[in-house]
mmCIF file of C-alpha atoms in Angstrom:
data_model
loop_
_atom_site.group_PDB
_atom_site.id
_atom_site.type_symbol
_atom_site.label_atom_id
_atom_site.label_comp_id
_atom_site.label_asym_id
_atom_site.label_seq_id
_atom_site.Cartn_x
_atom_site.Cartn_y
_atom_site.Cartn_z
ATOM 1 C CA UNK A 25 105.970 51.569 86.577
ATOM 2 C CA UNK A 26 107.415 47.901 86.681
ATOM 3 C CA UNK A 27 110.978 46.922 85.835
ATOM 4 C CA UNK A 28 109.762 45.842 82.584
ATOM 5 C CA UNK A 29 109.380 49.571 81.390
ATOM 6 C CA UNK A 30 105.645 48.966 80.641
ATOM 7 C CA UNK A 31 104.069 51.138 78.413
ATOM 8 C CA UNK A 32 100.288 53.111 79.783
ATOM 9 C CA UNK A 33 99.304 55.907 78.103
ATOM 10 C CA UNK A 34 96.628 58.149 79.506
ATOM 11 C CA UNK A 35 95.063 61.164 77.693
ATOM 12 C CA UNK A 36 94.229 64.496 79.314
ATOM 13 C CA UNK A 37 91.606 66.885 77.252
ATOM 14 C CA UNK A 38 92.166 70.705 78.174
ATOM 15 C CA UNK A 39 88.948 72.488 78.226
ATOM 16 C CA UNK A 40 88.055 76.375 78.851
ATOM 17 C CA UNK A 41 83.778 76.614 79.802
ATOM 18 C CA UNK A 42 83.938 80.436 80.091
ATOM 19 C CA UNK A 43 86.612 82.283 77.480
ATOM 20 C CA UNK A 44 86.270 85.703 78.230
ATOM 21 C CA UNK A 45 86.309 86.107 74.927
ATOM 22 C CA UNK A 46 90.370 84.829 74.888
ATOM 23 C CA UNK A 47 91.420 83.951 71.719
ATOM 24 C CA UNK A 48 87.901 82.858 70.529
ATOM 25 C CA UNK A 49 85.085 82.332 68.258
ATOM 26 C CA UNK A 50 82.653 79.778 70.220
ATOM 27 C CA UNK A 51 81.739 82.028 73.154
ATOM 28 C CA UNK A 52 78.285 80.633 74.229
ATOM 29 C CA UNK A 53 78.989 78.640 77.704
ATOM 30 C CA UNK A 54 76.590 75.701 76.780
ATOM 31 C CA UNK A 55 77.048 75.299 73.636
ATOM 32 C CA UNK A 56 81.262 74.870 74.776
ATOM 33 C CA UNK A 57 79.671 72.500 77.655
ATOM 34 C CA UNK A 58 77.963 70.527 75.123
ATOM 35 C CA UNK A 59 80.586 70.104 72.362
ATOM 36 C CA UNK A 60 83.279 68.864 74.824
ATOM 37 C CA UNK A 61 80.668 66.539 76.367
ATOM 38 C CA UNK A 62 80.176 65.110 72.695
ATOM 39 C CA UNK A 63 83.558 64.368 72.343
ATOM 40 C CA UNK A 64 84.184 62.784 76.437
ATOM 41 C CA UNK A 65 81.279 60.642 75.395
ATOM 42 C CA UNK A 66 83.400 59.005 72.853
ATOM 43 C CA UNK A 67 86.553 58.650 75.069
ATOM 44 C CA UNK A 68 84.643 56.727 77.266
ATOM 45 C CA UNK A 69 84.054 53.916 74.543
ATOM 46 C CA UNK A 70 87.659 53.401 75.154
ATOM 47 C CA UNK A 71 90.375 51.809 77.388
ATOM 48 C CA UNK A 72 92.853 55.255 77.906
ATOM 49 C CA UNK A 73 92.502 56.800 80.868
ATOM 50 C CA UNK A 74 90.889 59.827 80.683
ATOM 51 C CA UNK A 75 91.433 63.139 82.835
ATOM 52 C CA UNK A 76 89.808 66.486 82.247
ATOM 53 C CA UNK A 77 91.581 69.483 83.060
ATOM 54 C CA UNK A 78 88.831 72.375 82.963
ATOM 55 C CA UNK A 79 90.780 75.724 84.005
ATOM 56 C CA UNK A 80 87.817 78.310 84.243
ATOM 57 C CA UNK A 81 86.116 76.862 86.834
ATOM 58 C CA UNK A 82 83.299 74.811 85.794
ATOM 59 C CA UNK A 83 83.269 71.196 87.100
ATOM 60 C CA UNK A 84 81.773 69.103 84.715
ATOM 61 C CA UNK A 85 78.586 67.585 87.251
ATOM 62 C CA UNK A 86 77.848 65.756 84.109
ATOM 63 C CA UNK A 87 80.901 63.013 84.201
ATOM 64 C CA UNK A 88 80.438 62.240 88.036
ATOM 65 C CA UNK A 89 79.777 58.391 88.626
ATOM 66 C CA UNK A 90 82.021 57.964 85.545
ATOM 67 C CA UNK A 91 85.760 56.849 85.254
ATOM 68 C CA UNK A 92 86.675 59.784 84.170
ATOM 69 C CA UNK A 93 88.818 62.336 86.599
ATOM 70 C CA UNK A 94 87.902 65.852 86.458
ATOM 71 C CA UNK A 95 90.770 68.617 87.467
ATOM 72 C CA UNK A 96 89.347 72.223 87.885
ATOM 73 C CA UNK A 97 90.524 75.348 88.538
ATOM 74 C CA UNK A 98 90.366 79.053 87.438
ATOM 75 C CA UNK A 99 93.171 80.770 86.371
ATOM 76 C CA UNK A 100 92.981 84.133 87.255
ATOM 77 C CA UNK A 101 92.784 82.502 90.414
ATOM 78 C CA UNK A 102 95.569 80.570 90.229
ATOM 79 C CA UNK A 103 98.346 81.931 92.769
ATOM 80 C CA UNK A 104 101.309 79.992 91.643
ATOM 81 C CA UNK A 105 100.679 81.298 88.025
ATOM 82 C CA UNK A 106 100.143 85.114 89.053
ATOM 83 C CA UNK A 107 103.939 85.671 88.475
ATOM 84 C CA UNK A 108 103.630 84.875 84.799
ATOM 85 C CA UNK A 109 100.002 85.135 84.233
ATOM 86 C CA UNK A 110 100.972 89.289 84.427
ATOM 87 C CA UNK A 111 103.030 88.222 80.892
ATOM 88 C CA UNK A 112 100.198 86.360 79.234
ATOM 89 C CA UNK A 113 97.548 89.334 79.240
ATOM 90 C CA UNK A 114 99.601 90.856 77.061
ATOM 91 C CA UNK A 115 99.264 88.624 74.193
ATOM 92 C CA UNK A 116 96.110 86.883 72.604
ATOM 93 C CA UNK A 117 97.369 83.350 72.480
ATOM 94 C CA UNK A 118 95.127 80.975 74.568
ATOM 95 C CA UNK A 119 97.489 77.794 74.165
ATOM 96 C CA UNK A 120 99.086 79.744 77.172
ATOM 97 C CA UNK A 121 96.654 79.556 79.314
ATOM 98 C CA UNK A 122 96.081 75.887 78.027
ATOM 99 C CA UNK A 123 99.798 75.201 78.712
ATOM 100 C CA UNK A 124 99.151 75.871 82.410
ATOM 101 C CA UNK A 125 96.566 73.872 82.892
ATOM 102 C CA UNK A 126 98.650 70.653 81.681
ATOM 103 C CA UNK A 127 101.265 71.483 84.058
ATOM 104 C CA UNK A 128 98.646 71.747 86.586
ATOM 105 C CA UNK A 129 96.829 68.700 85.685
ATOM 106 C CA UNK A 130 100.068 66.566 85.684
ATOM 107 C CA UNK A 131 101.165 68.119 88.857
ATOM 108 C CA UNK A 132 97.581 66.315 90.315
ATOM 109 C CA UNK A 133 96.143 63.287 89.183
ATOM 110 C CA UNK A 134 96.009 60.475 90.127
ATOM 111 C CA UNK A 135 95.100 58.413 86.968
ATOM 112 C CA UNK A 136 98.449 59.858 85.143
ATOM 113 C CA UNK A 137 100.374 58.206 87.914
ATOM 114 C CA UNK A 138 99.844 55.108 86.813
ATOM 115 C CA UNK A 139 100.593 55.931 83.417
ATOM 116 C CA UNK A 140 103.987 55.831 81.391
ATOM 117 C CA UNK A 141 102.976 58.398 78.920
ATOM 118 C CA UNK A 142 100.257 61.053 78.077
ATOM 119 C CA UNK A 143 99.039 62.838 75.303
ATOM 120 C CA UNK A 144 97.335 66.123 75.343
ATOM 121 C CA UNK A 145 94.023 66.434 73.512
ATOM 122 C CA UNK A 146 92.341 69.478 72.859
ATOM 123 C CA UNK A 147 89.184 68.561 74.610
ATOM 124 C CA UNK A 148 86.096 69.268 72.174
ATOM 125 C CA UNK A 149 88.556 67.110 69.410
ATOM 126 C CA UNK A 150 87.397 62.986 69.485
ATOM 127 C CA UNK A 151 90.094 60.530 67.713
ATOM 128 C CA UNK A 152 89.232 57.282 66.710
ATOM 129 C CA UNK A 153 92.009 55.990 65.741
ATOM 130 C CA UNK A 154 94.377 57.339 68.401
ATOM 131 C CA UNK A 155 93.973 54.185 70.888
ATOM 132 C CA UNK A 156 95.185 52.089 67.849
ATOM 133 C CA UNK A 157 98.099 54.467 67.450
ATOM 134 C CA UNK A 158 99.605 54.487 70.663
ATOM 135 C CA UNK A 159 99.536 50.992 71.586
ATOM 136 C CA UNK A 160 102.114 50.284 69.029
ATOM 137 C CA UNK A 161 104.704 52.811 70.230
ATOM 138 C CA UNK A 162 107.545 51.723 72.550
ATOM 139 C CA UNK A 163 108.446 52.813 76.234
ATOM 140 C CA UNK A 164 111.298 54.990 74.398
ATOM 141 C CA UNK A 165 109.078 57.413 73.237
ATOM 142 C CA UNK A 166 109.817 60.406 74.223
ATOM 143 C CA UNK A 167 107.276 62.936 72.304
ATOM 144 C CA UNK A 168 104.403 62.532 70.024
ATOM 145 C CA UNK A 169 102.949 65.012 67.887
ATOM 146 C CA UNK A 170 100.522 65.432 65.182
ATOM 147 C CA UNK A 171 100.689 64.753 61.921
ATOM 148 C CA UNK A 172 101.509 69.244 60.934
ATOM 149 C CA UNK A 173 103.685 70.330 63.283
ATOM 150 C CA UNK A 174 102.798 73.732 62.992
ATOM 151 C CA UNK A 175 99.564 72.614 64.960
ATOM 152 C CA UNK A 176 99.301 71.592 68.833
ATOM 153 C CA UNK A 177 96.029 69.893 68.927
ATOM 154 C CA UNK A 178 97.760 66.425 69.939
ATOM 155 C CA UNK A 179 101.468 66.624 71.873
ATOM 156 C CA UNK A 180 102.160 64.051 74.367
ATOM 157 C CA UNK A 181 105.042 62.436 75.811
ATOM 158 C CA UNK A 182 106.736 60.403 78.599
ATOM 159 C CA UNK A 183 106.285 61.367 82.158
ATOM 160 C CA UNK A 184 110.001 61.944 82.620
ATOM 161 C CA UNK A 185 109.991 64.373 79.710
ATOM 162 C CA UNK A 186 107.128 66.886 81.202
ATOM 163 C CA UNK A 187 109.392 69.476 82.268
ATOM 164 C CA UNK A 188 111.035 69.471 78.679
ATOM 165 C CA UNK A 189 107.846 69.561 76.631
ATOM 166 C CA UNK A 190 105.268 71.076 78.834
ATOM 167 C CA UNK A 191 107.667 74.233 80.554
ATOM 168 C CA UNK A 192 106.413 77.244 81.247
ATOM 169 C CA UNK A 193 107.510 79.716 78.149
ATOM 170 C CA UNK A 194 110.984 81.713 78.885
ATOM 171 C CA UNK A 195 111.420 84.686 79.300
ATOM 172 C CA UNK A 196 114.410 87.132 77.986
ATOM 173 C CA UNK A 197 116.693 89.431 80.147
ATOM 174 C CA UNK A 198 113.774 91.917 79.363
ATOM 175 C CA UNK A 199 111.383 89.484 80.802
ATOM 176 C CA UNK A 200 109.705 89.514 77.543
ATOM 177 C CA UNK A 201 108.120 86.279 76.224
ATOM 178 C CA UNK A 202 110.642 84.593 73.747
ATOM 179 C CA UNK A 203 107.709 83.523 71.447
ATOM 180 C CA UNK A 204 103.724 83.947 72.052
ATOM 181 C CA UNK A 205 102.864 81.297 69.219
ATOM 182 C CA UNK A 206 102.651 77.819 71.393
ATOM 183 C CA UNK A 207 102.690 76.037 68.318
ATOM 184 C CA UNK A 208 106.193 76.802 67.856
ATOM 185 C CA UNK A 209 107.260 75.998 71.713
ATOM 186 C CA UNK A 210 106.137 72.539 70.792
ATOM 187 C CA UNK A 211 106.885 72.411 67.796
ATOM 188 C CA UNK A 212 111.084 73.241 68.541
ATOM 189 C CA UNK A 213 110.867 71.091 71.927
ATOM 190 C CA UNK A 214 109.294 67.950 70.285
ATOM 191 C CA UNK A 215 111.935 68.438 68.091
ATOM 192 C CA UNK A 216 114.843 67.758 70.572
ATOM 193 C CA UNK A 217 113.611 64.389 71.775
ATOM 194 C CA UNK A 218 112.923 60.805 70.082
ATOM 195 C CA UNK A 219 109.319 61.185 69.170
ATOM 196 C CA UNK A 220 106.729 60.264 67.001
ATOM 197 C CA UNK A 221 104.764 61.939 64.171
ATOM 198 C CA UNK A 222 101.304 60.561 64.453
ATOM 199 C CA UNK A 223 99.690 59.979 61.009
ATOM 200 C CA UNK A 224 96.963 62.086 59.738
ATOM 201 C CA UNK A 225 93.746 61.309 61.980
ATOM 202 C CA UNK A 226 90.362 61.421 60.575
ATOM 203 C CA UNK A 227 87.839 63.061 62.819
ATOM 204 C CA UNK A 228 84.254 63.603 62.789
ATOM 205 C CA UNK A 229 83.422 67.361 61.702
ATOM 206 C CA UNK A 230 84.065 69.123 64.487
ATOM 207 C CA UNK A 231 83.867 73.332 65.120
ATOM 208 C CA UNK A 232 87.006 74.866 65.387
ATOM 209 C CA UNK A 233 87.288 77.106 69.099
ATOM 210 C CA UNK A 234 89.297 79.498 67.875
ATOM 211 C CA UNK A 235 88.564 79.672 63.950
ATOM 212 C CA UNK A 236 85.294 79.597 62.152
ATOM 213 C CA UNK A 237 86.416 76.342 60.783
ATOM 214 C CA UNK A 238 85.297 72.803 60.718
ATOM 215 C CA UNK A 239 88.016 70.068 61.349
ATOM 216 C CA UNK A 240 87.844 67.004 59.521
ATOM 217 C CA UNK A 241 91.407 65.565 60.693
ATOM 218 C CA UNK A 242 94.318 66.301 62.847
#
């Protein structure tokens, strides 16, 4: 980044193709191909920089010849996460999993290293208002969140604060985990730097992953 502390935020959209039945309610392959396509579609009316981090293995064929930079992987596959992968089948809590994939996303783009900031989107979830949003926050941003903080749809923050938002979850002397519920790992870490509450977002109805719900705003 220059001297003048410029501010680039990109945006990186987790995505899981194949579930294995994790943690969820849309289970049908395509139909999880499709939706996250729908909302990619709409990124790409914008100026962010867009990265999608896909961590069962699928690559997205659809998005080559566009801008946007597709990170894959499989996670059972995963060798540097074996050591605490062996913690996560114990619990049913895919923002885990998800939690990984940021980690390894950040760890290997090359669009996000010519950004200042990020913000992780969970991918099948299309903002409108988000470009608005962050263009008017300062290079001292530290964290963003959404609007409830007791939901982890949208957390971002400054590159130099990925290790303090986006850790891997501790462990106790028992090596137990200290909480399975990722929405409170983000919730207390956000908490401990300057950040920003985003306002409510409206969104266009879109199916829940995880809930037989329809989202309207995040």
């Amino acid at each position: 980044m220059s001297r003048k502390n410029k501010v680039k935020w990109g945006i990186v959209l987790t995505t899981t193709v194949t579930t294995n039945g994790l943690g969820t309610i849309q289970k049908n392959k395509e139909e999880r191909i499709q939706t996250y396509l729908a909302s990619i579609d709409q990124w790409l009316l914008t100026d962010l920089p867009i990265i999608v981090v896909e961590n069962s293995g699928y690559t997205f064929p659809e998005l080559k010849g566009t801008r946007v930079e597709v990170i894959t992987f499989k996670s059972e596959e995963d060798k540097e996460f074996h050591y605490f992968l062996k913690y996560l089948l114990k619990y049913e809590d895919k923002g885990l999993y998800e939690l990984r994939a940021i980690r390894y996303a950040c760890e290997r783009s090359k669009l996000l290293k010519k950004c200042s900031h990020f913000v992780k989107i969970t991918g099948r979830y299309f903002i409108p208002s988000l470009e608005g949003i962050l263009k008017k926050l300062p290079y001292k941003t530290k964290g963003v969140r959404q609007h409830n903080k007791n939901q982890c749809e949208v957390v971002g923050c400054r590159k130099d604060c990925i290790d303090t938002i986006f850790d891997y979850i501790s462990v106790d002397k028992n090596n137990k985990l200290v909480t399975n519920f990722i929405e409170t790992v983000y919730r207390d870490r956000i908490s401990v730097v300057p950040h920003a509450v985003l306002p409510i977002m409206p969104i266009s109805p879109t199916k829940m992953g995880g809930m037989n719900e329809i989202k309207t705003f995040l």
